[in-house]
CSV table of C-alpha atoms in Angstrom, one decimal:
chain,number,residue,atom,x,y,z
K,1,UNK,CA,-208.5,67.1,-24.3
K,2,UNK,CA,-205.3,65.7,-23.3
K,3,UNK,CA,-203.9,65.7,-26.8
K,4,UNK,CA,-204.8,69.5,-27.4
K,5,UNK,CA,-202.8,70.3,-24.0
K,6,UNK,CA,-199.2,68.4,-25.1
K,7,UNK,CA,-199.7,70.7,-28.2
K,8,UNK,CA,-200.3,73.8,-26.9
K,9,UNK,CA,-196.8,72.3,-24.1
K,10,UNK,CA,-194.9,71.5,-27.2
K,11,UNK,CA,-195.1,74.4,-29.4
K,12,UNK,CA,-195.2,76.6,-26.2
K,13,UNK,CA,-191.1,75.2,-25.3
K,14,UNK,CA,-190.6,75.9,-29.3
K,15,UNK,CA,-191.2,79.2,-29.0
K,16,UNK,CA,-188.7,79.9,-26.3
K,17,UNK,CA,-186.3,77.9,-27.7
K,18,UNK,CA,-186.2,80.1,-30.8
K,19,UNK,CA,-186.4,83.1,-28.8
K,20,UNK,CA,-182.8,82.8,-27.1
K,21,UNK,CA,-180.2,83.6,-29.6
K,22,UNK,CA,-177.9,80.9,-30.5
K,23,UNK,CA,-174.0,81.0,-31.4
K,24,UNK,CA,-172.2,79.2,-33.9
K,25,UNK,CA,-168.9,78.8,-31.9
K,26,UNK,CA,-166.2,77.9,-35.1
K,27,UNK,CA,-162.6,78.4,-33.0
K,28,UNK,CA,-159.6,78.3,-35.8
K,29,UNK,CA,-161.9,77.7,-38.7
K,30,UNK,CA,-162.5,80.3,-41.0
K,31,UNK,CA,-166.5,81.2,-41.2
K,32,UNK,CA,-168.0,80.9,-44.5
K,33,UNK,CA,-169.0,84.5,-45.8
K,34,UNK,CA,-172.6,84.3,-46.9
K,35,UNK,CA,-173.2,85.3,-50.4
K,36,UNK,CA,-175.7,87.9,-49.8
K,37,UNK,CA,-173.8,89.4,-46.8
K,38,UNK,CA,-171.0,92.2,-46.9
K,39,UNK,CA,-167.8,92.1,-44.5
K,40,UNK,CA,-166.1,95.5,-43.1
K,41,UNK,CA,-162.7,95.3,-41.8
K,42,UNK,CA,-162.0,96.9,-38.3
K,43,UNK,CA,-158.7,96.9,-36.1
K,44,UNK,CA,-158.6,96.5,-32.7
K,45,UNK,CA,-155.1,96.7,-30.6
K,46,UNK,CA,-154.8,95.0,-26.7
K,47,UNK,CA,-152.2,95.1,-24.2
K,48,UNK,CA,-151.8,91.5,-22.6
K,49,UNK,CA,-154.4,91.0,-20.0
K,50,UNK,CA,-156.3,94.2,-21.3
K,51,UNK,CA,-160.1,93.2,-22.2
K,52,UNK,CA,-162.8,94.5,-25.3
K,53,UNK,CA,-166.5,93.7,-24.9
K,54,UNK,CA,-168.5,93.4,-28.1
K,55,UNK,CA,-172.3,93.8,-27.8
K,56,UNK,CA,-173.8,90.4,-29.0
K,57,UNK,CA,-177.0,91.6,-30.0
K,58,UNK,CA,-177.9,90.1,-33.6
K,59,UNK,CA,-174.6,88.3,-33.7
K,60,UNK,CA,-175.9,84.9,-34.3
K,61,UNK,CA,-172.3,83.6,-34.5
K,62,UNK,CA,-168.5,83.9,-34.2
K,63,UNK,CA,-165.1,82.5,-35.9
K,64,UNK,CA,-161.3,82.6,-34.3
K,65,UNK,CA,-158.5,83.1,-36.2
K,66,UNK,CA,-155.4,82.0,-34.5
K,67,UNK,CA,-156.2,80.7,-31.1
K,68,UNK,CA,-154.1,80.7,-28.2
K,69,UNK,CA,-153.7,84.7,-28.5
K,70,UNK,CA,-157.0,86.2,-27.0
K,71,UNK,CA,-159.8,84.1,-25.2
K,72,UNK,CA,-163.0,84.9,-26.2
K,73,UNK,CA,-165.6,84.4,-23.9
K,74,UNK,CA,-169.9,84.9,-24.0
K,75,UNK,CA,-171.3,85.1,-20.7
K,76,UNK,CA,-174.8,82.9,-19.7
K,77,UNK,CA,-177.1,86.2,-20.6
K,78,UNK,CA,-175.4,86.2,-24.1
K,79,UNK,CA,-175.6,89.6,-24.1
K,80,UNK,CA,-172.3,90.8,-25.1
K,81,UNK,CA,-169.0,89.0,-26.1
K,82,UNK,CA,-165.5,89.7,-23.6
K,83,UNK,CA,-162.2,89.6,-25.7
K,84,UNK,CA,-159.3,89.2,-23.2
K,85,UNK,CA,-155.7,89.8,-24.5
K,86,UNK,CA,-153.5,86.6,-23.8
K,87,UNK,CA,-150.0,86.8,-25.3
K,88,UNK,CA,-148.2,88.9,-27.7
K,89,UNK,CA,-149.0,88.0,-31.1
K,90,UNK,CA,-151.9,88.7,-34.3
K,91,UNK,CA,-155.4,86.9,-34.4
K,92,UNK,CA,-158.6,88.2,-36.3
K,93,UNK,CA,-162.5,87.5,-34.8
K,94,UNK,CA,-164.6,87.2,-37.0
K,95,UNK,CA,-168.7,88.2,-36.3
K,96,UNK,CA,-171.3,86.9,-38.3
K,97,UNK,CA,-175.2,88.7,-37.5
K,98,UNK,CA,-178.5,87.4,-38.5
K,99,UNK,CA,-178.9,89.5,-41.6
K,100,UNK,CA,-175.7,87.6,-42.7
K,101,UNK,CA,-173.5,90.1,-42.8
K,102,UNK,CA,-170.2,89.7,-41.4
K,103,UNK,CA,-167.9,92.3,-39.6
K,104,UNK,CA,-164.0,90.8,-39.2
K,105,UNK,CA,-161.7,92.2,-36.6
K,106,UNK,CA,-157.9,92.4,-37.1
K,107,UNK,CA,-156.3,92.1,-33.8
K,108,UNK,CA,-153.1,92.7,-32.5
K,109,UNK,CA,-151.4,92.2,-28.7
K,110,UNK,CA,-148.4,93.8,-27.6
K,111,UNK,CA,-147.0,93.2,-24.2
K,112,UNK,CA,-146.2,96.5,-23.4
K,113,UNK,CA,-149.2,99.6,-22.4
K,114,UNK,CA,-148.4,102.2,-24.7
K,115,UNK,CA,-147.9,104.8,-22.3
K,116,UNK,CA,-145.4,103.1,-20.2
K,117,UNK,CA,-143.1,102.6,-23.3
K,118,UNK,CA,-144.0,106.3,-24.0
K,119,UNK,CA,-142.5,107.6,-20.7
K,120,UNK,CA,-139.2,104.6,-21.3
K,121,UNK,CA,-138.5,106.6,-24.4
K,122,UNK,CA,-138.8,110.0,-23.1
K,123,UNK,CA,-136.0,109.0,-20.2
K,124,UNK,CA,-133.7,106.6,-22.8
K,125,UNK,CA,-133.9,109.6,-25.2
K,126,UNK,CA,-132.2,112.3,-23.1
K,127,UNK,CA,-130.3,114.6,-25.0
K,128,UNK,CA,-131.2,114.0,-28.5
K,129,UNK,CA,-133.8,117.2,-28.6
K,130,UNK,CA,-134.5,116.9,-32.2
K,131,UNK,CA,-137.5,113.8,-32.0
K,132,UNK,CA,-140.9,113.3,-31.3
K,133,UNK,CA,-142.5,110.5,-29.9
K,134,UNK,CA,-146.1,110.1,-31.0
K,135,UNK,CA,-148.8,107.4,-30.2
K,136,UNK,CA,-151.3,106.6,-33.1
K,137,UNK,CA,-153.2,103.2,-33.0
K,138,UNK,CA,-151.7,102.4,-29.9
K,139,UNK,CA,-148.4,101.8,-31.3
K,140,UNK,CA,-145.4,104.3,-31.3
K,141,UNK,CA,-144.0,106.1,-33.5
K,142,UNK,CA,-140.0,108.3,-33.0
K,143,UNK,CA,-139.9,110.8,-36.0
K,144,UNK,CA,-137.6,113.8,-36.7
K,145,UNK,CA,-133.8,114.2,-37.2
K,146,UNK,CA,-130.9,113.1,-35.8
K,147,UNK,CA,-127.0,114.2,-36.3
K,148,UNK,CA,-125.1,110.6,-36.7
K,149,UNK,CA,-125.3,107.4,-38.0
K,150,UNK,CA,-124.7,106.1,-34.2
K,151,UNK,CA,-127.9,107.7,-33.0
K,152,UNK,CA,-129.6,106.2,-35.8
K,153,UNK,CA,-128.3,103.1,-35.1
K,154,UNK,CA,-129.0,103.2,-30.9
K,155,UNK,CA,-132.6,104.3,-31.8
K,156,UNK,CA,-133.1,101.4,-34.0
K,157,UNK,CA,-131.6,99.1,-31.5
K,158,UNK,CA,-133.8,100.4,-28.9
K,159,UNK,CA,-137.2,99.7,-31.4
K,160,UNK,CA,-135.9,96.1,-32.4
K,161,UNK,CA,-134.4,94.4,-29.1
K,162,UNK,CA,-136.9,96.8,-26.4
K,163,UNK,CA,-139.9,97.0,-28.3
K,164,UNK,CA,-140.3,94.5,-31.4
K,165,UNK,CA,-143.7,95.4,-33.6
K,166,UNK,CA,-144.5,98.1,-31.4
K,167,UNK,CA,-142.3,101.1,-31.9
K,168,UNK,CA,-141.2,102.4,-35.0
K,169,UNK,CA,-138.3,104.6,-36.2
K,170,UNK,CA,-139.2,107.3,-38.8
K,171,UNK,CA,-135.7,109.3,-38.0
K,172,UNK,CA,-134.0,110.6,-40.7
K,173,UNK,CA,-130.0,111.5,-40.8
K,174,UNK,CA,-129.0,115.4,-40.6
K,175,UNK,CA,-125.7,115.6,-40.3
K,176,UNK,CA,-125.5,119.6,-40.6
K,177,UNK,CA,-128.4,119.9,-37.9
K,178,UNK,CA,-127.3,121.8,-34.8
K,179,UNK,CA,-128.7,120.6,-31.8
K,180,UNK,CA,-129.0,122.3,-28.2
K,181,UNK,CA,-126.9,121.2,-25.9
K,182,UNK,CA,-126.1,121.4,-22.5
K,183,UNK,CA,-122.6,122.9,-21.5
K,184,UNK,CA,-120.3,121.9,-18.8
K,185,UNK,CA,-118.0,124.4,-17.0
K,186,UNK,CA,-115.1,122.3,-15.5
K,187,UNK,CA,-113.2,125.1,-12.9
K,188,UNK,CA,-109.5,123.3,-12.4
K,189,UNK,CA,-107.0,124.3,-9.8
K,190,UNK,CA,-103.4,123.1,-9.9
K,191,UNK,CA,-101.4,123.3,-7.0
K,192,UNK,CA,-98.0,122.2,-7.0
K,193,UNK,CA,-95.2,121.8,-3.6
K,194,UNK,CA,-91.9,121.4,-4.3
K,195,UNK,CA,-89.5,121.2,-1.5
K,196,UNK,CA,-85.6,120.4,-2.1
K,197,UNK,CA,-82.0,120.4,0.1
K,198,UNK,CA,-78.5,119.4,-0.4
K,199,UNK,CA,-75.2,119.8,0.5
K,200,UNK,CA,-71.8,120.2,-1.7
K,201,UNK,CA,-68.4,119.1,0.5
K,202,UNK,CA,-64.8,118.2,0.0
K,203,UNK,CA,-61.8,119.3,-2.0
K,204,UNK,CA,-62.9,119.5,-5.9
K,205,UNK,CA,-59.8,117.9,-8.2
K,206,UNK,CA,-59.3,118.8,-11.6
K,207,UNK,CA,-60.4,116.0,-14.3
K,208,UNK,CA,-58.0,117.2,-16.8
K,209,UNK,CA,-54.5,118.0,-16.4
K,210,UNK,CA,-52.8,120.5,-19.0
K,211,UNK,CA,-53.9,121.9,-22.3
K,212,UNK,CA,-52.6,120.1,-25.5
K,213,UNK,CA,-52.1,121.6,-28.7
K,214,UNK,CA,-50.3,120.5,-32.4
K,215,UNK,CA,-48.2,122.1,-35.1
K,216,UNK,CA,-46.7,121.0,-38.0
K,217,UNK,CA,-42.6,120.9,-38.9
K,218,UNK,CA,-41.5,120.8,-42.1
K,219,UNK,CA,-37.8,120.9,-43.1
K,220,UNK,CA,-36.7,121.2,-46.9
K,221,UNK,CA,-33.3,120.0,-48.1
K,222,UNK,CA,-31.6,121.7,-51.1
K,223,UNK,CA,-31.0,119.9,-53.7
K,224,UNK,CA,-34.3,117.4,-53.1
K,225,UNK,CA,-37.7,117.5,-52.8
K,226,UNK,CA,-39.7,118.4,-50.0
K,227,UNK,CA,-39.7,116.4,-46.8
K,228,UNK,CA,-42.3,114.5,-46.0
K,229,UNK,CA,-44.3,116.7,-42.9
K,230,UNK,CA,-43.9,116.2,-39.8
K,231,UNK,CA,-46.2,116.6,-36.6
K,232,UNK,CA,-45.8,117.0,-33.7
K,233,UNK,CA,-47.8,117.1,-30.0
K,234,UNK,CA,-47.0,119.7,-27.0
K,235,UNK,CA,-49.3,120.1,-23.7
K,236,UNK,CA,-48.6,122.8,-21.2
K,237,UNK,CA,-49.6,121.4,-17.7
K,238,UNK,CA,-52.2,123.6,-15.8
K,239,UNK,CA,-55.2,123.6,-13.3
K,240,UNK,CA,-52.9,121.9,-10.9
K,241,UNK,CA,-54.4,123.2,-7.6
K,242,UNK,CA,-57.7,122.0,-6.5
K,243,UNK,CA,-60.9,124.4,-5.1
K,244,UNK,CA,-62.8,123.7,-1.9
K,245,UNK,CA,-66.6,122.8,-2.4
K,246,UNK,CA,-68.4,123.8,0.7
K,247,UNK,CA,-72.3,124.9,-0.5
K,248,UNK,CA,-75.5,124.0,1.4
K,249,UNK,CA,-78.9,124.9,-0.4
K,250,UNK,CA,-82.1,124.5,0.8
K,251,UNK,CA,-85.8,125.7,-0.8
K,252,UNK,CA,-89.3,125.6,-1.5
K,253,UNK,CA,-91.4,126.5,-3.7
K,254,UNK,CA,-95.7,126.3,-4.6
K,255,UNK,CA,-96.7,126.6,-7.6
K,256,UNK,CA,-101.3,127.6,-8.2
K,257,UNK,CA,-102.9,127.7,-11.3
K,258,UNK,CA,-106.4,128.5,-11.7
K,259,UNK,CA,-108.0,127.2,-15.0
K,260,UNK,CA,-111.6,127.2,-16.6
K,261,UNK,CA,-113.0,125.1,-19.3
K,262,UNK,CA,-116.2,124.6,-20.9
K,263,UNK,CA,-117.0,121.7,-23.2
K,264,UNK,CA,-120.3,120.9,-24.3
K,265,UNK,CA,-122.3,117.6,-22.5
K,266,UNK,CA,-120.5,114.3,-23.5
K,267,UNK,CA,-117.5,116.0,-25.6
K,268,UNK,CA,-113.8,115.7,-24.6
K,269,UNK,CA,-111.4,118.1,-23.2
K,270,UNK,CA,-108.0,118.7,-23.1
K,271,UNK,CA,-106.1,120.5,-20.5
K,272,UNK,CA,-102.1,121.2,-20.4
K,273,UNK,CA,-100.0,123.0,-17.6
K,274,UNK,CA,-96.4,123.7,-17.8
K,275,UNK,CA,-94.0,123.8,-20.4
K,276,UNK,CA,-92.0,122.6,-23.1
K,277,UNK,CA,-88.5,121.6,-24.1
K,278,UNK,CA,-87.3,122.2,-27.5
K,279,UNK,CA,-84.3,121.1,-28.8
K,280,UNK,CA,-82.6,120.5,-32.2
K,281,UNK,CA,-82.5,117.7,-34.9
K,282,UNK,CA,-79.4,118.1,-36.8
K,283,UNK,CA,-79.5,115.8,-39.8
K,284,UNK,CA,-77.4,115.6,-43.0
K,285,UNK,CA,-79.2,117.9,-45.1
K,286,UNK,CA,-82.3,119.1,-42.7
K,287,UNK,CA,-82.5,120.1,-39.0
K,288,UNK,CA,-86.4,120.2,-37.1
K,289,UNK,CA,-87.2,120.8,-33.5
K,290,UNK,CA,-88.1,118.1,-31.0
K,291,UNK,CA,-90.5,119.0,-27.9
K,292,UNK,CA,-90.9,117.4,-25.1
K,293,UNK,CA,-94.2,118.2,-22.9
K,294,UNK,CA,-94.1,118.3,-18.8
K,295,UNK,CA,-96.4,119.4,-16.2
K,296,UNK,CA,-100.1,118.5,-16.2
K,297,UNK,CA,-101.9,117.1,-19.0
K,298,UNK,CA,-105.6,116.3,-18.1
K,299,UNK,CA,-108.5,114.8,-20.7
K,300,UNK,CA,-111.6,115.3,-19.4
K,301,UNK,CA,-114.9,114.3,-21.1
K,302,UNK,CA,-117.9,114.7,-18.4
K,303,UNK,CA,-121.7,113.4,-18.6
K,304,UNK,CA,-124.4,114.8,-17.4
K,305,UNK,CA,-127.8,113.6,-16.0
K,306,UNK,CA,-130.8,115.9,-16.2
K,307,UNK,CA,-132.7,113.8,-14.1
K,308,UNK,CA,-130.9,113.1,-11.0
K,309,UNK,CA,-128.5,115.9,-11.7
K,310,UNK,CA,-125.3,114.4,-11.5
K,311,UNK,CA,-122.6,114.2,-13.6
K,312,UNK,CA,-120.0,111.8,-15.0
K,313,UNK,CA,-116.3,112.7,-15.3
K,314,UNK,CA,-114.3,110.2,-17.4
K,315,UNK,CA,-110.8,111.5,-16.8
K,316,UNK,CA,-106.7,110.4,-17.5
K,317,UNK,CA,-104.3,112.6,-15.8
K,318,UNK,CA,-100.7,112.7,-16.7
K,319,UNK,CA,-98.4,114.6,-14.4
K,320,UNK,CA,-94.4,115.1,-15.5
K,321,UNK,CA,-91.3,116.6,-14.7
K,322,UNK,CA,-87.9,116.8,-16.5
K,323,UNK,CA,-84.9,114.8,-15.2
K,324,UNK,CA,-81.1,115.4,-16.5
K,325,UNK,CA,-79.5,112.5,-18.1
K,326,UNK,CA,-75.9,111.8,-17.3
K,327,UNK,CA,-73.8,112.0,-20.5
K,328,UNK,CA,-77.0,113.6,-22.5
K,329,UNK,CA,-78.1,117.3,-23.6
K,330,UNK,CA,-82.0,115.9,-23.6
K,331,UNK,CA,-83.5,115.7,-20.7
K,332,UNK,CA,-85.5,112.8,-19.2
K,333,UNK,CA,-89.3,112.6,-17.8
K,334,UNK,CA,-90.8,111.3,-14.7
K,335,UNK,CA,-93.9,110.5,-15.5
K,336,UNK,CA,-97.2,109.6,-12.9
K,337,UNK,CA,-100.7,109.0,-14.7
K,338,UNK,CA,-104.2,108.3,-13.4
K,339,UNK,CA,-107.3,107.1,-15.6
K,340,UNK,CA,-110.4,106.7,-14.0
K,341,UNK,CA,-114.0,107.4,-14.0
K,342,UNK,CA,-116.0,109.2,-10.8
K,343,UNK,CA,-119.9,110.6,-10.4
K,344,UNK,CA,-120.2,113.4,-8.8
K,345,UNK,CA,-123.2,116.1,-7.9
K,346,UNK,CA,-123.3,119.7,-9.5
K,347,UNK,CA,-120.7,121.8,-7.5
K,348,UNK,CA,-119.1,118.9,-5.7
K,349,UNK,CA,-115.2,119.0,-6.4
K,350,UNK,CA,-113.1,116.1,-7.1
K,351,UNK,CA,-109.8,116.1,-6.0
K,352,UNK,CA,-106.4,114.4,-7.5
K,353,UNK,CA,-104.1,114.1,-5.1
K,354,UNK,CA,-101.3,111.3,-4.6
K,355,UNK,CA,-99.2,112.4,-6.9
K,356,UNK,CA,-96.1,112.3,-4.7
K,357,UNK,CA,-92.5,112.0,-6.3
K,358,UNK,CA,-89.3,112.1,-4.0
K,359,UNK,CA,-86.2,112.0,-5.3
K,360,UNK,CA,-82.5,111.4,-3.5
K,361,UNK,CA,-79.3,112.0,-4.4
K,362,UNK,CA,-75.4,111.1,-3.7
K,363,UNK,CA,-72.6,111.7,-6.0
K,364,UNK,CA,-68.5,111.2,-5.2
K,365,UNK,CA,-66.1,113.4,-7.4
K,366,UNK,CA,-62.0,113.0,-6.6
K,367,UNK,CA,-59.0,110.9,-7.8
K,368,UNK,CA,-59.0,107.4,-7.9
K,369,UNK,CA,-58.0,105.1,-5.4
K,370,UNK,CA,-56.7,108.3,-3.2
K,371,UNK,CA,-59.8,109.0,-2.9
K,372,UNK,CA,-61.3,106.1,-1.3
K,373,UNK,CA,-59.0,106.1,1.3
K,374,UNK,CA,-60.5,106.4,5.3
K,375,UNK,CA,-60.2,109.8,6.7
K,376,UNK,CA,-57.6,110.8,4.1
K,377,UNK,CA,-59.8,110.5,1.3
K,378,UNK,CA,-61.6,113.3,2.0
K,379,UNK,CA,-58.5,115.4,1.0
K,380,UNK,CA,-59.0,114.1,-2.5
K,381,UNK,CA,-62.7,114.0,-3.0
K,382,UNK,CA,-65.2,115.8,-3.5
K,383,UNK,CA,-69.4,114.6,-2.3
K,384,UNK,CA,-72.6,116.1,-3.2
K,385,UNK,CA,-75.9,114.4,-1.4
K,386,UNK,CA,-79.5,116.3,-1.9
K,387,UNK,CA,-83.0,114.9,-2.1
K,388,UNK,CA,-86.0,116.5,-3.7
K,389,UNK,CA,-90.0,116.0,-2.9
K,390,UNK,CA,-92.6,117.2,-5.4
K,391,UNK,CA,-96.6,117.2,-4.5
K,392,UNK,CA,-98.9,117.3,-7.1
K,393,UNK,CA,-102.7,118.6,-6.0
K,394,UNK,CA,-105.4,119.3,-8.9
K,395,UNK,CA,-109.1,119.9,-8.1
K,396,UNK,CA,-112.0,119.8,-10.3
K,397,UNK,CA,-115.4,120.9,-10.2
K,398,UNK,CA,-118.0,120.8,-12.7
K,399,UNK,CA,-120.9,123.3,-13.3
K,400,UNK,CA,-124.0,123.4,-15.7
K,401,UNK,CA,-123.9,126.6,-17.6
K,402,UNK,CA,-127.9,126.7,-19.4
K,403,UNK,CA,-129.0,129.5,-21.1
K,404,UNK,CA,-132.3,131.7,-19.2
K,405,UNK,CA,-135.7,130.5,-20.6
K,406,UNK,CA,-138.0,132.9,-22.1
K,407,UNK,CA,-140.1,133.5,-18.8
K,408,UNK,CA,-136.9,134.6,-16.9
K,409,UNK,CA,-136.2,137.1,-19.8
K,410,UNK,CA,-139.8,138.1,-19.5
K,411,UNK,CA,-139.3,138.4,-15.6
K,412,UNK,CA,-135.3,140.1,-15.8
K,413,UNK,CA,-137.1,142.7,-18.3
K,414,UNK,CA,-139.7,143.8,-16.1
K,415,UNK,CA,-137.6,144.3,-13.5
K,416,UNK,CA,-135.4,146.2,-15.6
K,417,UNK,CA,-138.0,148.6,-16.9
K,418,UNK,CA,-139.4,148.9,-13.3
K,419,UNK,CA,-136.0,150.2,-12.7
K,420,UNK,CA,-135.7,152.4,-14.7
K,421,UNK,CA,-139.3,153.8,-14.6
K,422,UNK,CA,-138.6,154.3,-10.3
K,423,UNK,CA,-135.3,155.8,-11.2
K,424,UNK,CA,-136.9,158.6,-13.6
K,425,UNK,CA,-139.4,159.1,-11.0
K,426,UNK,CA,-137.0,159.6,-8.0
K,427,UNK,CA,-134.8,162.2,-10.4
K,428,UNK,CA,-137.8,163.8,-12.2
């Protein structure tokens, strides 16, 4: 009796041992493909830390690729297998079921969620309206057209150095393509104080006494040849008799200008106010005209931000004036220049001010040596004293001039047409 009951024990424990299915665990060893068995391919694409459960039924085993990049795991039930994404890189799991066949899964990891670098793109791709970002198989895709080889070049930068094996840049070059861009109105005002006094005093001598002239003698001999000529020099002595200087000027004078330009977003512009000097270039066998620029000369370029709706004003501001040389027909320049870079809000207004120049003066005109003499001196000298302050004010402000979007056309017309249906009704 005893013997039939550690039978019936033993193949009773045989049976539920080959009930529970049993795993062939073969980490970084490629599983032998059964002979009688088919293998279908499938891809499968994680975000680190992002997990894929695999239902275990049938699967009577399982082979790793390249470990260390997902952690595959069977819980005690052995119900299902859990796939957890570990570190960026490529592995492939590889199933094998009871029926031998075997199912192999390519798998790639990615640091980044797809949707996050999605939203990245849409903020680091402001401004260039003529691309589409598109997700498909978790990995990202920028197609469409761009205008420059720069863009091209920023948008592949962005895919190799941000986002390495998990964007890719289908863009194509178009340089003829006309994109829509934002336009900035830049609204200048140029004010300008200029404030000057001087006095003229003193008995004004002449610098040149008498008038000089020459002629030619030339006194034949008969009997012989011509005489060599002879010249001669005569100066009549006049302007003897100095003139009194006695003048006092004072004035002042503001000069406003009111300017408006309109670039488009990012693009450069130029501004000048004042006026130019021309004067000649006399050479041996050609003449040309020289100018010379004063006033305010301003380069603008200015940036905008659709999203926190500021703007960016990279600027260089040149502000002149024309000075007399001693001795010289061309004038000089004073010169004050600014180059800097600001952030303002729309219709904030930046103002350049500073640019201050004061100027003084003393000249002494008279004979020398009598002239320098105390008290008496001033009876052969002449003096001339002034000074001369110039202040320089320009304000800009920037604006955002967008075109109206279709649904405020649709909402301008029907007011228009409600208009004009009320107006026929009030005459009719």
């Amino acid at each position: 009796m005893l013997p039939r009951l550690l039978a019936g024990a033993l193949a009773l424990a045989s049976l539920t041992l080959c009930s529970a299915p049993a795993f062939a665990d073969k980490r970084g060893a490629p599983a032998a493909r059964a002979a009688s068995g088919t293998e279908a391919a499938h891809e499968l694409v994680l975000t680190v830390g992002e997990q894929k459960v695999f239902d275990a039924k049938s699967v009577k085993g399982f082979s790793e690729g390249a470990p260390g990049v997902v952690d595959v795991k069977i819980p005690r039930d052995q119900t299902k297998i859990i796939v957890t994404a570990l570190k960026p890189g490529q592995t492939s799991l590889l199933l094998i079921y009871e029926d031998s066949t075997q199912v192999n899964w390519l798998i790639s990891v990615y640091a980044r969620s797809p949707e996050s670098i999605q939203r990245e793109l849409e903020r680091l791709l402001v401004g260039m309206d003529g691309l589409r970002i598109e997700e498909i198989g978790r990995r990202i895709f920028v197609d469409g057209r761009v205008n420059s080889t720069a863009e091209l070049a920023r948008l592949n930068n962005l895919a190799d150095k941000l986002y390495p094996g998990q964007v890719f840049v289908l863009a194509q070059l178009e340089s003829t393509r006309v994109t829509k861009r934002i336009n900035i109105r830049l609204d200048l005002h140029y004010v300008e104080l200029r404030k000057d006094s001087g006095y003229k005093v003193g008995l004004n001598w002449p610098g040149q006494i008498g008038q000089g002239g020459q002629f030619t003698l030339i006194a034949p001999i008969a009997g012989a040849s011509p005489l060599p000529a002879t010249q001669s020099e005569y100066r009549l002595i006049t302007n003897l008799v100095p003139y009194l200087d006695l003048l006092s000027t004072r004035g002042f004078a503001k000069i406003k200008r009111e300017d408006t330009i309109i670039t488009a977003n990012g693009s450069e512009a130029k501004y000048h106010g004042g006026g130019e000097f021309n004067y000649p270039l006399v050479g041996g066998f050609s003449a040309s005209v020289k100018t010379i620029k004063y006033g305010a000369e301003l380069a603008i370029r200015p940036r905008h931000d659709p999203i926190n709706n500021r703007v960016d004003l990279d600027f260089k501001l040149e502000v002149s004036d024309l000075t007399k040389e001693e001795g010289s027909a061309i004038p000089g320049r004073h010169i004050s220049q600014i180059d800097a870079s600001v952030n303002l809000g729309l219709g904030q207004s930046l103002m350049l001010s500073g640019l201050k120049m004061d100027k003084e003066f003393e000249k002494r005109r008279g004979i020398p040596l009598l002239g320098s003499i105390p008290i008496l001196g001033y009876l052969f000298r002449s003096s001339e004293q002034g000074d001369e302050n110039v202040e320089t004010v320009i304000y800009v402000t920037p604006q955002v001039l967008e075109a109206a979007s279709e649904q405020q056309k649709a909402y301008l017309d029907k007011a228009l047409r409600g208009y004009d249906e009320a107006q026929s009704a009030w005459y009719w």
